């Protein structure tokens, strides 16, 4: 049993069942045993792999996107380039290398990384120490200094805790984590329905609410409206309201059970882009997209970039470039699994009045 499981069992035995949001927050961020506090999650030896780890093209295009948005903002000096959940620092390193072709942008930058994981902070330090740029780390969005900013969040919002509600004959009941007869962690439902939840639904349907994600979005959107700038969100999720449980545990590249060994597996849920859009607009920000990741990368020129990289590549490198391209931007990757190009969505939130950021241009009629 993981040390966190022992602790959770004690907490539940003492205080009764906890919401899924509390469970997820502890499993991911408990100060001693949380997954994102104590583990090395990303990469072949970690539990999952992300777009910047698949190909340098992802970070490069994000860097050039940021430079273009900075120009549209009127080239503010300094510009805070902020990444939320920077993982191993790969995206930022690739972005800054690509940005060398825009030297005035590069010299305007101050880098801020929002990261709770000390192991990853050390990776980020190693990945970025040779850039010569000022870099500082922050534990939460609320700790970021003021100023005009471009913010990037790849696979950050999916690891913020969610609540789940299950429809029964008597209404919507919150899903809770409690203990079964053998004192093991188990899912159950709150005995009373949520009083003010009037949404229609069939018995058995599940509704997920990413309240933590919405709180972060509200905070960022208000900041962008006051101080200027843009936020780029890239994540897997849905762009129309939907029912269904998407909570998922992943350990060593395999799906695991969300209640097994808390603190040892990654827990994520699909991002509700409709809710994020609504929250950002309510704060007064402009919202562009979401567009599928494949569309966004294609519009930014990933195929042209891949062709350029292929020119100097060996046969095996060419095969790797083609495979990365299929995974990141393709509609099909040869397997039955959905590609990241289709499953992942890209959303931009900006201060009102900023021109449409690259990759979000509306389709011609
Ligand atoms: N963007 C990276 C990593 C994605 S994994 C990539 O694409 O490779 C999620 C990242 O968010 C990790 O760096 C993780 O440590 C960080 N993270 C997760 N929850 C966090 C929280 N509540 N506060 C700060 N960072 C968090």
Short mmCIF file of C-alpha atoms and ligand atoms in Angstrom, two decimals:
data_model
loop_
_atom_site.label_atom_id
_atom_site.label_comp_id
_atom_site.label_asym_id
_atom_site.label_seq_id
_atom_site.Cartn_x
_atom_site.Cartn_y
_atom_site.Cartn_z
CA UNK A 1 0.00 0.00 0.00
CA UNK A 2 1.37 3.46 -0.86
CA UNK A 3 2.03 5.76 2.15
CA UNK A 4 -0.59 8.13 0.77
CA UNK A 5 -3.20 5.36 0.72
CA UNK A 6 -2.62 4.70 4.43
CA UNK A 7 -3.08 8.40 5.09
CA UNK A 8 -6.23 8.65 2.95
CA UNK A 9 -7.80 5.63 4.67
CA UNK A 10 -7.18 7.27 8.04
CA UNK A 11 -8.64 10.59 6.86
CA UNK A 12 -11.78 8.91 5.51
CA UNK A 13 -12.20 6.70 8.60
CA UNK A 14 -12.11 9.85 10.72
CA UNK A 15 -14.01 12.40 8.61
CA UNK A 16 -16.15 10.33 6.24
CA UNK A 17 -15.97 10.05 2.43
CA UNK A 18 -14.20 12.81 0.47
CA UNK A 19 -15.07 14.37 -2.90
CA UNK A 20 -13.22 13.17 -5.97
CA UNK A 21 -11.76 16.68 -6.19
CA UNK A 22 -10.19 16.37 -2.74
CA UNK A 23 -8.96 12.85 -3.52
CA UNK A 24 -7.40 13.92 -6.82
CA UNK A 25 -5.84 17.03 -5.28
CA UNK A 26 -4.19 14.91 -2.58
CA UNK A 27 -3.13 12.11 -4.96
CA UNK A 28 -1.48 14.65 -7.27
CA UNK A 29 -0.30 17.43 -4.97
CA UNK A 30 0.02 16.14 -1.38
CA UNK A 31 3.15 17.99 -0.15
CA UNK A 32 5.05 14.78 0.66
CA UNK A 33 3.48 11.95 -1.37
CA UNK A 34 1.59 13.63 -4.25
CA UNK A 35 2.33 12.28 -7.72
CA UNK A 36 3.26 15.70 -9.13
CA UNK A 37 5.35 16.50 -6.08
CA UNK A 38 7.50 13.42 -5.80
CA UNK A 39 7.58 11.49 -9.10
CA UNK A 40 9.30 11.84 -12.48
CA UNK A 41 6.20 11.50 -14.62
CA UNK A 42 7.29 12.21 -18.19
CA UNK A 43 9.36 10.41 -20.80
CA UNK A 44 10.03 6.82 -21.77
CA UNK A 45 10.99 5.87 -18.20
CA UNK A 46 8.11 7.92 -16.75
CA UNK A 47 4.40 7.25 -17.05
CA UNK A 48 3.49 9.15 -20.21
CA UNK A 49 4.95 11.06 -23.14
CA UNK A 50 3.92 14.51 -24.33
CA UNK A 51 4.02 16.43 -27.62
CA UNK A 52 7.25 18.38 -26.93
CA UNK A 53 8.94 15.09 -26.00
CA UNK A 54 7.80 13.55 -29.30
CA UNK A 55 9.34 16.23 -31.50
CA UNK A 56 11.29 19.48 -31.28
CA UNK A 57 8.90 20.91 -33.90
CA UNK A 58 6.17 21.34 -31.28
CA UNK A 59 8.17 23.71 -29.06
CA UNK A 60 9.74 25.48 -32.02
CA UNK A 61 6.36 26.40 -33.51
CA UNK A 62 5.08 27.46 -30.08
CA UNK A 63 8.11 29.76 -29.74
CA UNK A 64 7.51 31.37 -33.12
CA UNK A 65 3.80 31.71 -32.30
CA UNK A 66 4.79 33.59 -29.13
CA UNK A 67 7.10 35.92 -31.08
CA UNK A 68 4.27 36.73 -33.52
CA UNK A 69 1.86 37.45 -30.66
CA UNK A 70 4.49 39.69 -29.01
CA UNK A 71 4.71 41.72 -32.26
CA UNK A 72 0.92 42.02 -32.33
CA UNK A 73 1.01 43.24 -28.70
CA UNK A 74 3.27 46.13 -29.78
CA UNK A 75 6.58 44.52 -28.76
CA UNK A 76 6.44 45.21 -25.00
CA UNK A 77 9.70 45.20 -23.02
CA UNK A 78 9.95 43.25 -20.87
CA UNK A 79 7.63 40.41 -21.85
CA UNK A 80 7.01 37.69 -19.29
CA UNK A 81 7.07 34.36 -21.13
CA UNK A 82 5.34 32.04 -18.70
CA UNK A 83 4.91 28.29 -18.94
CA UNK A 84 2.45 26.42 -16.74
CA UNK A 85 3.61 22.87 -15.93
CA UNK A 86 6.78 22.90 -18.10
CA UNK A 87 7.58 19.19 -17.58
CA UNK A 88 11.20 18.54 -18.49
CA UNK A 89 11.66 22.03 -19.94
CA UNK A 90 11.79 20.67 -23.48
CA UNK A 91 9.06 22.87 -24.95
CA UNK A 92 10.61 26.04 -23.54
CA UNK A 93 14.13 25.06 -24.66
CA UNK A 94 12.91 24.37 -28.22
CA UNK A 95 10.82 27.56 -28.22
CA UNK A 96 13.76 29.73 -27.17
CA UNK A 97 16.11 28.11 -29.70
CA UNK A 98 13.61 28.77 -32.53
CA UNK A 99 13.14 32.34 -31.26
CA UNK A 100 16.81 33.09 -31.97
CA UNK A 101 15.65 34.12 -35.45
CA UNK A 102 13.70 36.95 -33.73
CA UNK A 103 16.49 38.49 -31.59
CA UNK A 104 14.50 41.52 -30.42
CA UNK A 105 11.82 39.16 -29.05
CA UNK A 106 14.42 37.04 -27.30
CA UNK A 107 16.04 40.07 -25.66
CA UNK A 108 12.65 41.25 -24.34
CA UNK A 109 12.02 38.00 -22.47
CA UNK A 110 11.94 37.19 -18.79
CA UNK A 111 11.04 33.52 -18.21
CA UNK A 112 8.67 32.32 -15.48
CA UNK A 113 7.89 28.65 -14.86
CA UNK A 114 4.94 27.50 -12.74
CA UNK A 115 5.94 24.10 -11.43
CA UNK A 116 5.13 22.20 -8.26
CA UNK A 117 7.50 19.25 -8.82
CA UNK A 118 11.06 19.69 -7.50
CA UNK A 119 12.44 16.87 -9.69
CA UNK A 120 11.01 18.53 -12.78
CA UNK A 121 12.25 21.96 -11.62
CA UNK A 122 15.76 20.50 -11.65
CA UNK A 123 15.21 19.10 -15.19
CA UNK A 124 13.93 22.50 -16.32
CA UNK A 125 16.98 24.20 -14.83
CA UNK A 126 19.27 21.82 -16.75
CA UNK A 127 17.35 22.27 -20.00
CA UNK A 128 17.40 26.07 -19.82
CA UNK A 129 20.58 27.07 -18.00
CA UNK A 130 22.48 27.84 -21.22
CA UNK A 131 19.87 30.21 -22.61
CA UNK A 132 21.35 33.13 -20.66
CA UNK A 133 17.84 34.35 -19.81
CA UNK A 134 16.51 35.27 -16.38
CA UNK A 135 14.32 32.38 -15.16
CA UNK A 136 12.27 32.10 -12.01
CA UNK A 137 10.07 29.34 -10.61
CA UNK A 138 6.67 29.72 -8.96
CA UNK A 139 4.47 27.17 -7.22
CA UNK A 140 1.16 28.59 -8.46
CA UNK A 141 -0.32 31.03 -10.98
CA UNK A 142 -1.25 33.41 -8.15
CA UNK A 143 2.44 33.89 -7.35
CA UNK A 144 3.39 35.26 -10.77
CA UNK A 145 4.55 38.88 -10.91
CA UNK A 146 2.50 41.47 -12.81
CA UNK A 147 3.26 42.54 -16.36
CA UNK A 148 2.48 41.86 -19.99
CA UNK A 149 2.69 38.15 -20.54
CA UNK A 150 2.44 35.29 -22.98
CA UNK A 151 1.53 32.07 -21.21
CA UNK A 152 1.74 28.52 -22.54
CA UNK A 153 0.10 25.48 -20.94
CA UNK A 154 0.60 22.10 -22.62
CA UNK A 155 -1.07 19.25 -20.72
CA UNK A 156 -1.43 21.37 -17.59
CA UNK A 157 -5.19 21.84 -17.27
CA UNK A 158 -5.88 18.07 -17.53
CA UNK A 159 -4.11 17.45 -14.23
CA UNK A 160 -6.24 19.85 -12.22
CA UNK A 161 -8.77 18.04 -9.98
CA UNK A 162 -12.37 17.52 -11.07
CA UNK A 163 -15.67 16.69 -9.40
CA UNK A 164 -18.05 14.06 -10.78
CA UNK A 165 -21.83 13.90 -10.45
CA UNK A 166 -23.86 10.80 -11.26
CA UNK A 167 -27.51 10.91 -12.31
CA UNK A 168 -29.90 8.64 -10.43
CA UNK A 169 -33.71 8.52 -10.13
CA UNK A 170 -33.43 11.09 -7.34
CA UNK A 171 -31.21 13.66 -9.12
CA UNK A 172 -27.48 14.36 -9.44
CA UNK A 173 -25.36 12.87 -6.66
CA UNK A 174 -21.71 13.73 -6.16
CA UNK A 175 -19.28 10.83 -6.52
CA UNK A 176 -17.25 10.37 -3.35
CA UNK A 177 -14.25 8.32 -2.34
CA UNK A 178 -14.93 6.25 0.79
CA UNK A 179 -14.01 2.90 2.31
CA UNK A 180 -15.68 -0.44 1.58
CA UNK A 181 -16.28 -3.26 4.08
CA UNK A 182 -12.65 -4.32 3.77
CA UNK A 183 -11.51 -0.76 4.50
CA UNK A 184 -10.25 -0.35 0.93
CA UNK A 185 -10.74 2.89 -1.03
CA UNK A 186 -13.93 2.68 -3.08
CA UNK A 187 -16.26 4.96 -5.02
CA UNK A 188 -19.70 5.79 -3.70
CA UNK A 189 -22.34 8.48 -4.07
CA UNK A 190 -23.40 11.20 -1.69
CA UNK A 191 -26.75 10.13 -0.19
CA UNK A 192 -28.48 13.43 -1.03
CA UNK A 193 -28.71 14.92 -4.53
CA UNK A 194 -27.13 18.33 -5.20
CA UNK A 195 -29.95 20.78 -4.52
CA UNK A 196 -29.36 23.34 -7.27
CA UNK A 197 -28.35 21.01 -10.13
CA UNK A 198 -31.35 20.99 -12.47
CA UNK A 199 -29.66 19.69 -15.62
CA UNK A 200 -31.50 16.91 -17.50
CA UNK A 201 -29.85 13.48 -17.68
CA UNK A 202 -30.48 9.75 -17.95
CA UNK A 203 -29.90 7.55 -14.90
CA UNK A 204 -26.28 6.42 -14.84
CA UNK A 205 -24.97 9.42 -16.76
CA UNK A 206 -21.87 11.13 -15.36
CA UNK A 207 -21.16 14.86 -15.45
CA UNK A 208 -17.66 16.16 -14.74
CA UNK A 209 -16.95 19.66 -13.47
CA UNK A 210 -13.42 21.03 -13.68
CA UNK A 211 -13.82 23.73 -11.09
CA UNK A 212 -10.11 24.01 -10.35
CA UNK A 213 -9.40 24.52 -14.08
CA UNK A 214 -12.09 27.20 -14.25
CA UNK A 215 -10.63 28.98 -11.22
CA UNK A 216 -7.17 29.09 -12.83
CA UNK A 217 -8.68 30.27 -16.11
CA UNK A 218 -10.66 33.04 -14.37
CA UNK A 219 -7.52 34.25 -12.64
CA UNK A 220 -5.46 34.28 -15.87
CA UNK A 221 -8.16 35.83 -18.05
CA UNK A 222 -8.65 38.68 -15.56
CA UNK A 223 -4.90 39.23 -15.47
CA UNK A 224 -4.62 39.32 -19.27
CA UNK A 225 -7.45 41.86 -19.49
CA UNK A 226 -5.78 44.13 -16.90
CA UNK A 227 -2.16 43.77 -17.99
CA UNK A 228 -2.19 42.54 -21.59
CA UNK A 229 -1.07 39.36 -23.26
CA UNK A 230 -2.24 35.92 -24.26
CA UNK A 231 -2.60 32.36 -22.97
CA UNK A 232 -2.20 29.29 -25.18
CA UNK A 233 -3.83 26.11 -23.86
CA UNK A 234 -3.07 22.78 -25.53
CA UNK A 235 -4.71 19.71 -24.06
CA UNK A 236 -6.92 16.76 -24.74
CA UNK A 237 -10.55 17.40 -24.19
CA UNK A 238 -13.90 18.18 -25.73
CA UNK A 239 -15.20 21.30 -27.41
CA UNK A 240 -18.94 20.63 -27.06
CA UNK A 241 -20.74 19.87 -23.78
CA UNK A 242 -20.80 16.14 -23.09
CA UNK A 243 -21.57 13.59 -20.43
CA UNK A 244 -19.27 10.75 -19.48
CA UNK A 245 -16.47 9.93 -17.06
CA UNK A 246 -13.02 10.73 -18.46
CA UNK A 247 -11.05 10.46 -15.22
CA UNK A 248 -8.09 8.27 -15.99
CA UNK A 249 -5.08 6.88 -14.17
CA UNK A 250 -1.89 6.15 -16.11
CA UNK A 251 1.15 4.36 -14.78
CA UNK A 252 4.15 3.20 -16.85
CA UNK A 253 2.30 4.03 -20.10
CA UNK A 254 -0.66 1.79 -19.06
CA UNK A 255 -4.17 2.59 -17.87
CA UNK A 256 -4.52 1.89 -14.14
CA UNK A 257 -7.40 2.12 -11.70
CA UNK A 258 -7.77 5.66 -10.23
CA UNK A 259 -8.06 4.33 -6.68
CA UNK A 260 -5.06 1.97 -6.82
CA UNK A 261 -1.90 3.23 -5.13
CA UNK A 262 -2.74 6.96 -4.97
CA UNK A 263 0.35 9.10 -5.46
CA UNK A 264 1.96 6.47 -7.69
CA UNK A 265 -0.07 7.05 -10.88
CA UNK A 266 -0.94 10.10 -12.95
CA UNK A 267 -4.60 11.11 -12.67
CA UNK A 268 -6.10 13.26 -15.40
CA UNK A 269 -9.44 14.18 -16.92
CA UNK A 270 -10.37 15.55 -20.31
CA UNK A 271 -10.45 19.34 -20.38
CA UNK A 272 -13.85 20.93 -20.86
CA UNK A 273 -12.96 23.64 -23.39
CA UNK A 274 -16.55 24.97 -23.38
CA UNK A 275 -16.34 25.69 -19.67
CA UNK A 276 -12.91 27.31 -20.05
CA UNK A 277 -14.18 29.47 -22.93
CA UNK A 278 -17.20 30.59 -20.93
CA UNK A 279 -15.05 31.45 -17.92
CA UNK A 280 -12.53 33.43 -19.98
CA UNK A 281 -15.27 35.39 -21.79
CA UNK A 282 -17.05 36.13 -18.50
CA UNK A 283 -13.80 37.75 -17.29
CA UNK A 284 -13.79 39.97 -20.40
CA UNK A 285 -11.08 38.19 -22.41
CA UNK A 286 -11.23 37.29 -26.11
CA UNK A 287 -11.20 33.57 -26.95
CA UNK A 288 -9.98 31.95 -30.18
CA UNK A 289 -10.57 28.29 -30.99
CA UNK A 290 -10.41 25.64 -29.80
CA UNK A 291 -9.03 24.14 -33.01
CA UNK A 292 -7.71 20.59 -33.29
CA UNK A 293 -3.96 20.43 -32.60
CA UNK A 294 -3.34 19.00 -36.08
CA UNK A 295 -5.05 21.98 -37.73
CA UNK A 296 -3.17 24.48 -35.57
CA UNK A 297 0.23 22.89 -36.21
CA UNK A 298 -0.47 22.61 -39.94
CA UNK A 299 -1.41 26.30 -40.13
CA UNK A 300 1.79 27.21 -38.29
CA UNK A 301 3.82 25.27 -40.85
CA UNK A 302 4.73 21.95 -39.22
CA UNK A 303 4.83 20.17 -42.61
CA UNK A 304 7.26 22.77 -43.99
CA UNK A 305 9.39 22.53 -40.86
CA UNK A 306 9.44 18.73 -41.13
CA UNK A 307 10.53 18.96 -44.77
CA UNK A 308 13.38 21.26 -43.73
CA UNK A 309 14.51 18.87 -40.98
CA UNK A 310 14.33 15.91 -43.39
CA UNK A 311 16.86 17.58 -45.74
CA UNK A 312 19.75 16.90 -43.37
CA UNK A 313 18.41 13.74 -41.75
CA UNK A 314 19.56 10.12 -41.96
CA UNK A 315 17.06 7.48 -43.09
CA UNK A 316 16.21 6.54 -39.51
CA UNK A 317 15.86 10.20 -38.53
CA UNK A 318 13.54 10.75 -41.50
CA UNK A 319 11.35 7.89 -40.32
CA UNK A 320 11.26 9.43 -36.81
CA UNK A 321 10.29 12.85 -38.21
CA UNK A 322 7.48 11.29 -40.28
CA UNK A 323 6.21 9.30 -37.34
CA UNK A 324 6.25 12.39 -35.07
CA UNK A 325 4.38 14.34 -37.72
CA UNK A 326 1.68 11.65 -37.92
CA UNK A 327 1.31 11.53 -34.14
CA UNK A 328 1.22 15.27 -33.57
CA UNK A 329 -0.64 16.55 -36.60
CA UNK A 330 -2.06 13.60 -38.53
CA UNK A 331 -5.64 12.43 -38.68
CA UNK A 332 -4.53 8.77 -38.72
CA UNK A 333 -1.45 7.17 -37.21
CA UNK A 334 -1.95 3.68 -38.61
CA UNK A 335 -3.46 2.30 -35.40
CA UNK A 336 -7.01 2.47 -34.15
CA UNK A 337 -6.03 5.00 -31.48
CA UNK A 338 -7.04 8.60 -32.04
CA UNK A 339 -4.02 10.75 -32.92
CA UNK A 340 -3.00 13.71 -30.80
CA UNK A 341 -3.66 15.82 -33.90
CA UNK A 342 -7.35 15.17 -33.52
CA UNK A 343 -7.85 14.48 -29.81
CA UNK A 344 -5.86 17.47 -28.58
CA UNK A 345 -7.30 20.95 -28.92
CA UNK A 346 -5.64 24.36 -28.92
CA UNK A 347 -7.27 27.44 -27.40
CA UNK A 348 -5.99 31.01 -27.21
CA UNK A 349 -7.25 33.52 -24.65
CA UNK A 350 -6.15 37.12 -25.14
CA UNK A 351 -6.65 40.60 -23.83
CA UNK A 352 -9.54 42.19 -25.76
CA UNK A 353 -8.43 44.06 -28.89
CA UNK A 354 -5.44 41.89 -29.75
CA UNK A 355 -5.51 40.62 -33.34
CA UNK A 356 -6.34 36.95 -34.03
CA UNK A 357 -3.27 34.90 -33.06
CA UNK A 358 -1.60 32.70 -35.72
CA UNK A 359 -3.35 29.39 -36.32
CA UNK A 360 -6.79 30.58 -35.18
CA UNK A 361 -7.89 32.37 -38.37
CA UNK A 362 -11.51 31.50 -39.16
CA UNK A 363 -12.05 29.07 -42.07
CA UNK A 364 -12.78 30.93 -45.34
CA UNK A 365 -16.51 30.70 -46.20
N1 LIG B 1 3.99 20.66 -20.34
C1 LIG B 1 4.84 19.51 -20.14
C2 LIG B 1 4.44 18.65 -18.94
C3 LIG B 1 3.02 18.19 -18.85
S1 LIG B 1 2.74 17.22 -17.37
C4 LIG B 1 4.95 18.70 -21.39
O1 LIG B 1 4.19 18.95 -22.30
O2 LIG B 1 5.81 17.82 -21.46
C5 LIG B 1 2.07 18.39 -16.26
C6 LIG B 1 3.02 19.38 -15.70
O3 LIG B 1 2.32 20.25 -14.81
C7 LIG B 1 4.16 18.83 -14.90
O4 LIG B 1 5.28 19.65 -15.08
C8 LIG B 1 3.62 18.91 -13.48
O5 LIG B 1 4.59 18.80 -12.50
C9 LIG B 1 2.93 20.26 -13.51
N2 LIG B 1 1.84 20.41 -12.56
C10 LIG B 1 0.79 19.59 -12.37
N3 LIG B 1 -0.07 20.07 -11.45
C11 LIG B 1 0.45 21.26 -11.06
C12 LIG B 1 0.02 22.26 -10.12
N4 LIG B 1 -1.12 22.13 -9.47
N5 LIG B 1 0.80 23.34 -9.98
C13 LIG B 1 1.94 23.49 -10.67
N6 LIG B 1 2.40 22.59 -11.58
C14 LIG B 1 1.66 21.48 -11.76
#
